[in-house]
Amino acid sequence: MFGKDKALDLLTQIVHGSEADQTEAVLIGTSEGLTRFGESVIHQSMSESNEKVVLRVALGKKLGTVSVNSLRLEDLKKSLQNALQIARVQKKNPYFESFPAPEEIPEIQTYDPETAAYSPQQRADIIKRAFRQADPHGFKVAGALATGEGEMAVVNSRGLSAYQPYTQVRFNIILTAPDGSGYATDTSRQIRDINFPGLIETALDKCSKSRKPSPLEPGAYDALLEPPAVSILLQWMGYIGFGAKSFQEGRSFLSGRLGEKITGASITIYDDGWELSGVPIAFDSEGVRKKKVVLIDKGVGAGVVYDSLTGAREQKPSTGHASLPGGFHGGDPLPLNLFMEPGTATRSEMLASMGRGLLITRFHYVNGLLDTRQALMTGMTRDGTFLIEEGVLKKPVQNLRFTEGILDAFSRVEKISRERQRVGFWGSEVGTCVVPTLLLRGFHFTGKTSS
């Protein structure tokens, strides 16, 4: 960790020494400890520290971007010259106006010393507890536990200067038997927020109940989607439809439909980097304060998230959702702090209202690119799929493939749980959903497996 003063001083030197009309410098530093385990054995315990600086310059309306993982001043100066060379050969971007102006950003608590200092031994002790609980049942345990700290600093030539330290813990666990499996997950800024015994017990219970699954024919079933299943659907919706670039290019399910009813009235989805029940972050990679953006409001298409470039295209301000160029998210504005409003139902009430249906723990191998205008997706159930009859969890069933238009599915939501759960984005170290359990009528399953 560089710390606030050192990080901002370094970036300021680079920005002030630039020949460009405008210059922006972003520093991302991370230090993470990761413990992976499989077959009830810890097979990897590692730590990694990495620092990256992203330099972006503007020559008129021509932009150049360079990323470098050296913090030596001479390397940064050389990278700045490379960014200038790139900008000179670019076409003018007609939508570029300026890098963001400075704004006041209140402090938000995102750093926890206990989480930052969490040791490999402490992580191993938690994991060994799972091994001990699983062993009498003959189950094997797999998953990962990561703890660490990071920092982000942004400086630009318009006087913007922002710094945020943070910590994060991510935990996922799968218990497996020869004929069943169970899953649980959580993520937070603070290690004390994670109920490790409860998560281990959840995965153990799922694995115990999922053994000897029966085949089930595909079809339309009422479905109780637990938070990990809901989360991956929202993550895909964010990727294909809640960002301004896909909206402006006509690829989004919201393109041309703002103000129109697109789901049931019980559905409200928003992005809020300041809500403490999630994994908060104060500003984006342009140093713009995160704004709460309502994306779907009581079933009506309400908005998308912007960075400065996509905002300028519509003469709108950035909502604080810029992502780093060249990263996992491709540099497009995306919602990374997604929430779905809770309902009022208890889990027992949701189960009791089901005649014949399925309980889905989670989905995997989800593909949300089938038809982005309709939010048509497909994927497989995993780690606990159960048949419900007359409000009772009757038996485990073999995994099924779903193919469903998610907007249509969200129009058939009958009940929403009052409790919500944090779920980290699949395949990414950043991004979190806070979502309830959903009871949907007539969710479409189109294929089956033999396991």
PDB file of N, CA and C in Angstrom, residues 27 34 42 75 85 101 276 283 324 333 369 384 391 428 435 442:
ATOM      1  N   LEU A  27      -4.092   5.095 -10.185  1.00  0.00           N
ATOM      2  CA  LEU A  27      -3.277   4.058  -9.550  1.00  0.00           C
ATOM      3  C   LEU A  27      -4.197   3.067  -8.847  1.00  0.00           C
ATOM      4  N   LEU A  34      -4.693 -15.515  -0.699  1.00  0.00           N
ATOM      5  CA  LEU A  34      -5.686 -16.439  -1.240  1.00  0.00           C
ATOM      6  C   LEU A  34      -5.364 -17.862  -0.797  1.00  0.00           C
ATOM      7  N   ILE A  42      -6.025 -28.314   1.537  1.00  0.00           N
ATOM      8  CA  ILE A  42      -5.561 -26.994   1.104  1.00  0.00           C
ATOM      9  C   ILE A  42      -4.416 -27.210   0.126  1.00  0.00           C
ATOM     10  N   ASP A  75       9.749   5.147 -15.599  1.00  0.00           N
ATOM     11  CA  ASP A  75       8.864   4.273 -16.375  1.00  0.00           C
ATOM     12  C   ASP A  75       7.519   4.943 -16.635  1.00  0.00           C
ATOM     13  N   GLN A  85       1.876   9.377 -28.018  1.00  0.00           N
ATOM     14  CA  GLN A  85       2.052   8.856 -29.380  1.00  0.00           C
ATOM     15  C   GLN A  85       0.788   8.157 -29.868  1.00  0.00           C
ATOM     16  N   ALA A 101     -14.395  17.184 -13.840  1.00  0.00           N
ATOM     17  CA  ALA A 101     -13.978  18.240 -12.921  1.00  0.00           C
ATOM     18  C   ALA A 101     -13.992  17.701 -11.493  1.00  0.00           C
ATOM     19  N   LEU A 276     -24.166   0.602   2.477  1.00  0.00           N
ATOM     20  CA  LEU A 276     -23.229  -0.137   3.318  1.00  0.00           C
ATOM     21  C   LEU A 276     -23.554  -1.617   3.425  1.00  0.00           C
ATOM     22  N   PHE A 283     -15.971   6.188  -5.372  1.00  0.00           N
ATOM     23  CA  PHE A 283     -15.883   6.830  -6.685  1.00  0.00           C
ATOM     24  C   PHE A 283     -15.397   5.826  -7.710  1.00  0.00           C
ATOM     25  N   LEU A 324     -11.977   0.708 -15.760  1.00  0.00           N
ATOM     26  CA  LEU A 324     -10.654   0.911 -16.343  1.00  0.00           C
ATOM     27  C   LEU A 324     -10.581   0.370 -17.762  1.00  0.00           C
ATOM     28  N   PRO A 333     -18.919   1.719 -19.165  1.00  0.00           N
ATOM     29  CA  PRO A 333     -19.584   1.970 -17.878  1.00  0.00           C
ATOM     30  C   PRO A 333     -20.506   0.815 -17.513  1.00  0.00           C
ATOM     31  N   LEU A 369     -25.936 -13.787 -23.894  1.00  0.00           N
ATOM     32  CA  LEU A 369     -25.768 -13.123 -25.192  1.00  0.00           C
ATOM     33  C   LEU A 369     -26.692 -13.686 -26.273  1.00  0.00           C
ATOM     34  N   GLY A 384     -27.529 -28.172  -5.908  1.00  0.00           N
ATOM     35  CA  GLY A 384     -28.750 -28.222  -5.111  1.00  0.00           C
ATOM     36  C   GLY A 384     -29.971 -27.790  -5.889  1.00  0.00           C
ATOM     37  N   GLY A 391     -45.725 -27.356  -1.067  1.00  0.00           N
ATOM     38  CA  GLY A 391     -44.993 -26.566  -0.086  1.00  0.00           C
ATOM     39  C   GLY A 391     -43.904 -27.295   0.661  1.00  0.00           C
ATOM     40  N   SER A 428     -15.048 -12.367 -11.520  1.00  0.00           N
ATOM     41  CA  SER A 428     -14.460 -11.042 -11.368  1.00  0.00           C
ATOM     42  C   SER A 428     -14.214 -10.770  -9.895  1.00  0.00           C
ATOM     43  N   VAL A 435     -29.215  -9.303  -3.198  1.00  0.00           N
ATOM     44  CA  VAL A 435     -30.473  -9.729  -3.817  1.00  0.00           C
ATOM     45  C   VAL A 435     -31.275 -10.635  -2.885  1.00  0.00           C
ATOM     46  N   GLY A 442     -43.784 -20.383 -13.717  1.00  0.00           N
ATOM     47  CA  GLY A 442     -43.569 -20.831 -15.085  1.00  0.00           C
ATOM     48  C   GLY A 442     -42.197 -20.530 -15.649  1.00  0.00           C
TER      49      GLY A 442
END
